[in-house]
Tab-separated table of C-alpha atoms in Angstrom:
chain	number	residue	atom	x	y	z
A	24	UNK	CA	88.546	44.740	75.504
A	25	UNK	CA	86.010	41.998	76.069
A	26	UNK	CA	87.604	39.134	73.547
A	27	UNK	CA	90.858	40.139	75.537
A	28	UNK	CA	89.199	39.497	79.107
A	29	UNK	CA	87.646	36.400	77.962
A	30	UNK	CA	90.761	34.967	76.189
A	31	UNK	CA	92.899	36.007	79.175
A	32	UNK	CA	90.422	34.097	81.991
A	33	UNK	CA	90.736	30.741	79.301
A	34	UNK	CA	94.443	30.831	79.577
A	35	UNK	CA	95.623	27.019	80.557
A	36	UNK	CA	99.220	27.206	80.806
A	37	UNK	CA	101.640	30.043	81.064
A	38	UNK	CA	106.034	31.388	81.285
A	39	UNK	CA	106.349	34.472	83.110
A	40	UNK	CA	108.703	36.836	84.201
A	41	UNK	CA	107.997	39.288	87.059
A	42	UNK	CA	110.167	42.622	88.139
A	43	UNK	CA	108.855	44.209	91.458
A	44	UNK	CA	110.920	47.402	91.845
A	45	UNK	CA	110.278	49.021	95.510
A	46	UNK	CA	111.596	52.291	96.116
A	47	UNK	CA	111.640	54.524	99.245
A	48	UNK	CA	110.670	57.380	98.705
A	49	UNK	CA	112.463	59.098	101.869
A	50	UNK	CA	116.045	58.048	100.772
A	51	UNK	CA	115.525	56.226	97.231
A	52	UNK	CA	116.456	52.922	98.849
A	53	UNK	CA	115.753	50.409	96.097
A	54	UNK	CA	114.803	46.522	96.457
A	55	UNK	CA	114.380	44.753	92.980
A	56	UNK	CA	113.134	41.444	93.391
A	57	UNK	CA	112.921	39.013	89.993
A	58	UNK	CA	110.373	36.273	89.663
A	59	UNK	CA	109.950	33.304	87.146
A	60	UNK	CA	107.329	30.703	86.425
A	61	UNK	CA	106.251	28.193	84.724
A	62	UNK	CA	102.341	27.725	85.519
A	63	UNK	CA	99.692	24.840	84.480
A	64	UNK	CA	96.440	25.251	85.981
A	65	UNK	CA	94.522	22.196	85.491
A	66	UNK	CA	95.832	19.527	87.495
A	67	UNK	CA	97.613	22.526	89.074
A	68	UNK	CA	101.454	22.241	89.021
A	69	UNK	CA	104.171	24.922	88.980
A	70	UNK	CA	107.610	26.056	89.118
A	71	UNK	CA	109.005	29.323	90.547
A	72	UNK	CA	111.769	31.230	91.018
A	73	UNK	CA	112.294	34.039	93.314
A	74	UNK	CA	115.719	35.973	92.779
A	75	UNK	CA	116.508	38.362	96.161
A	76	UNK	CA	119.319	40.313	95.979
A	77	UNK	CA	121.517	38.404	98.531
A	78	UNK	CA	120.102	34.773	97.511
A	79	UNK	CA	117.346	32.955	95.462
A	80	UNK	CA	114.173	30.721	96.533
A	81	UNK	CA	113.074	27.742	94.468
A	82	UNK	CA	109.415	26.257	94.929
A	83	UNK	CA	107.684	23.842	93.078
A	84	UNK	CA	104.495	22.825	93.584
A	85	UNK	CA	102.827	19.303	91.896
A	86	UNK	CA	100.040	16.661	93.104
A	87	UNK	CA	99.051	18.523	95.926
A	88	UNK	CA	102.580	18.977	97.761
A	89	UNK	CA	105.088	22.086	97.897
A	90	UNK	CA	109.007	21.787	97.549
A	91	UNK	CA	111.299	24.361	98.532
A	92	UNK	CA	115.037	24.971	98.652
A	93	UNK	CA	117.062	28.306	99.290
A	94	UNK	CA	120.397	28.976	96.911
A	95	UNK	CA	122.280	28.607	100.306
A	96	UNK	CA	122.405	24.905	100.622
A	97	UNK	CA	119.755	23.927	97.924
A	98	UNK	CA	118.237	21.597	101.092
A	99	UNK	CA	115.129	20.500	99.049
A	100	UNK	CA	111.986	20.367	101.488
A	101	UNK	CA	109.132	18.765	100.537
A	102	UNK	CA	105.860	18.589	102.473
A	103	UNK	CA	102.028	17.737	101.628
A	104	UNK	CA	100.665	21.278	101.968
A	105	UNK	CA	97.140	21.867	100.362
A	106	UNK	CA	96.948	25.350	101.927
A	107	UNK	CA	99.310	26.776	100.190
A	108	UNK	CA	99.248	25.359	96.918
A	109	UNK	CA	95.562	27.144	97.545
A	110	UNK	CA	97.127	30.057	98.137
A	111	UNK	CA	99.751	29.941	94.965
A	112	UNK	CA	96.300	28.822	93.060
A	113	UNK	CA	94.010	31.772	94.462
A	114	UNK	CA	97.069	33.980	93.344
A	115	UNK	CA	96.599	33.117	89.655
A	116	UNK	CA	93.016	33.398	89.643
A	117	UNK	CA	92.840	36.438	91.325
A	118	UNK	CA	94.042	37.789	87.580
A	119	UNK	CA	90.733	36.878	86.602
A	120	UNK	CA	89.311	39.266	88.725
A	121	UNK	CA	91.632	41.876	87.155
A	122	UNK	CA	90.000	40.980	84.177
A	123	UNK	CA	86.352	41.386	85.385
A	124	UNK	CA	87.218	44.723	86.533
A	125	UNK	CA	88.414	45.887	83.091
A	126	UNK	CA	85.179	44.214	81.493
A	127	UNK	CA	82.749	46.253	83.693
A	128	UNK	CA	84.881	49.359	83.639
A	129	UNK	CA	85.224	49.885	80.024
A	130	UNK	CA	84.028	53.352	80.071
A	131	UNK	CA	87.088	54.257	82.091
A	132	UNK	CA	89.229	52.659	80.028
A	133	UNK	CA	91.676	54.163	77.377
A	134	UNK	CA	92.744	52.051	74.405
A	135	UNK	CA	95.658	52.738	71.880
A	136	UNK	CA	97.170	50.990	69.181
A	137	UNK	CA	100.845	50.754	69.231
A	138	UNK	CA	103.697	48.694	67.053
A	139	UNK	CA	101.533	45.978	66.523
A	140	UNK	CA	100.229	45.771	70.187
A	141	UNK	CA	96.882	47.131	72.212
A	142	UNK	CA	97.850	49.181	75.258
A	143	UNK	CA	94.998	48.742	77.847
A	144	UNK	CA	95.351	51.369	80.230
A	145	UNK	CA	92.937	51.844	83.331
A	146	UNK	CA	92.640	55.774	83.805
A	147	UNK	CA	90.414	55.736	87.414
A	148	UNK	CA	93.056	55.874	90.293
A	149	UNK	CA	90.364	54.471	92.354
A	150	UNK	CA	89.657	51.347	90.346
A	151	UNK	CA	93.441	50.306	91.024
A	152	UNK	CA	93.628	51.335	94.366
A	153	UNK	CA	90.859	48.785	95.193
A	154	UNK	CA	92.914	46.438	93.162
A	155	UNK	CA	95.428	46.535	95.445
A	156	UNK	CA	93.310	46.417	98.570
A	157	UNK	CA	91.767	43.434	97.509
A	158	UNK	CA	95.373	41.773	97.121
A	159	UNK	CA	94.540	41.070	93.233
A	160	UNK	CA	97.752	43.041	92.021
A	161	UNK	CA	100.229	42.501	95.084
A	162	UNK	CA	100.609	39.762	97.334
A	163	UNK	CA	99.094	39.992	100.923
A	164	UNK	CA	100.848	42.682	103.277
A	165	UNK	CA	100.069	42.881	107.147
A	166	UNK	CA	101.914	46.242	107.261
A	167	UNK	CA	98.642	49.298	107.523
A	168	UNK	CA	98.885	50.681	104.691
A	169	UNK	CA	97.417	53.920	102.293
A	170	UNK	CA	97.271	53.974	98.625
A	171	UNK	CA	97.992	56.910	96.904
A	172	UNK	CA	95.530	57.944	94.458
A	173	UNK	CA	98.232	60.498	92.844
A	174	UNK	CA	99.783	61.223	89.335
A	175	UNK	CA	102.029	57.822	89.721
A	176	UNK	CA	99.192	55.582	90.211
A	177	UNK	CA	98.384	53.346	86.767
A	178	UNK	CA	98.059	50.265	85.283
A	179	UNK	CA	98.419	48.777	81.878
A	180	UNK	CA	97.888	45.680	79.357
A	181	UNK	CA	100.415	45.122	76.211
A	182	UNK	CA	97.944	42.607	74.003
A	183	UNK	CA	99.023	40.587	71.228
A	184	UNK	CA	97.007	42.183	68.088
A	185	UNK	CA	96.397	38.725	66.863
A	186	UNK	CA	95.793	36.658	69.524
A	187	UNK	CA	94.265	39.267	72.071
A	188	UNK	CA	96.294	37.385	74.706
A	189	UNK	CA	98.095	39.552	77.324
A	190	UNK	CA	101.798	39.939	76.363
A	191	UNK	CA	102.762	42.231	79.293
A	192	UNK	CA	101.601	43.962	82.724
A	193	UNK	CA	103.062	46.949	84.721
A	194	UNK	CA	101.310	49.099	87.634
A	195	UNK	CA	102.581	51.549	89.838
A	196	UNK	CA	101.415	53.218	92.728
A	197	UNK	CA	102.779	55.222	96.029
A	198	UNK	CA	101.693	53.311	99.187
A	199	UNK	CA	102.189	54.776	102.098
A	200	UNK	CA	103.041	53.232	105.621
A	201	UNK	CA	103.401	54.132	109.112
A	202	UNK	CA	107.440	54.606	108.406
A	203	UNK	CA	106.869	56.080	105.097
A	204	UNK	CA	106.012	56.119	101.638
A	205	UNK	CA	107.189	53.539	99.091
A	206	UNK	CA	106.723	53.425	95.283
A	207	UNK	CA	105.612	50.061	94.038
A	208	UNK	CA	106.200	49.042	90.268
A	209	UNK	CA	105.378	45.628	89.091
A	210	UNK	CA	106.156	44.547	85.552
A	211	UNK	CA	105.091	40.882	84.231
A	212	UNK	CA	106.092	39.818	80.668
A	213	UNK	CA	104.008	36.556	79.455
A	214	UNK	CA	105.547	33.667	76.824
A	215	UNK	CA	104.394	30.275	76.119
A	216	UNK	CA	100.534	30.865	76.730
A	217	UNK	CA	98.959	27.291	76.572
A	218	UNK	CA	102.295	25.517	75.446
A	219	UNK	CA	103.610	24.618	78.805
A	220	UNK	CA	103.437	21.227	78.643
A	221	UNK	CA	104.619	19.476	82.036
A	222	UNK	CA	106.420	20.544	84.844
A	223	UNK	CA	109.103	18.479	86.119
A	224	UNK	CA	110.754	18.436	89.569
A	225	UNK	CA	114.760	18.361	90.053
A	226	UNK	CA	115.619	14.828	90.619
A	227	UNK	CA	117.005	16.692	94.277
A	228	UNK	CA	113.351	17.695	95.019
A	229	UNK	CA	111.760	14.004	94.296
């Protein structure tokens, strides 16, 4: 587990696909958001696609500026925005804090081997609750909320047995808001670790 956390904190570049599923527990309405990203950490550059139910958002971050467009019109907007770049960087380095929590709570973690991979599961629901409240597992949400420490909360990493690098990640929790309870499940798959060499802006965004 310690080797996995150290290897993961030293990742230099990565491709990742994320699926966020939000289910309203009152009426079962479901929202699914897909995210595809390529990241190079130093110097920081990023390509991100967010696929919403009715439209897509495209984001490029490179050399201290941000380019964004939506699938409605592909009208690219380019601006220098160090604050936004730093927020994207922080969201990446937040993952390192998650690895630190794993390393510091080995006695509360289950490790098993399945089909050539290790499965790391955090068993303590209060650790997961704290990670969510610190915005380390999900984005900043200004709505008042309460993470429920019930039987449905969990956090797992799938780890390649040979490289001890992450293959996938999933967490789920029920979150109580003023308007009701939602289940949030986030799953991510990692590819091309340390093999993303460059991120090229489309001509329209240059």
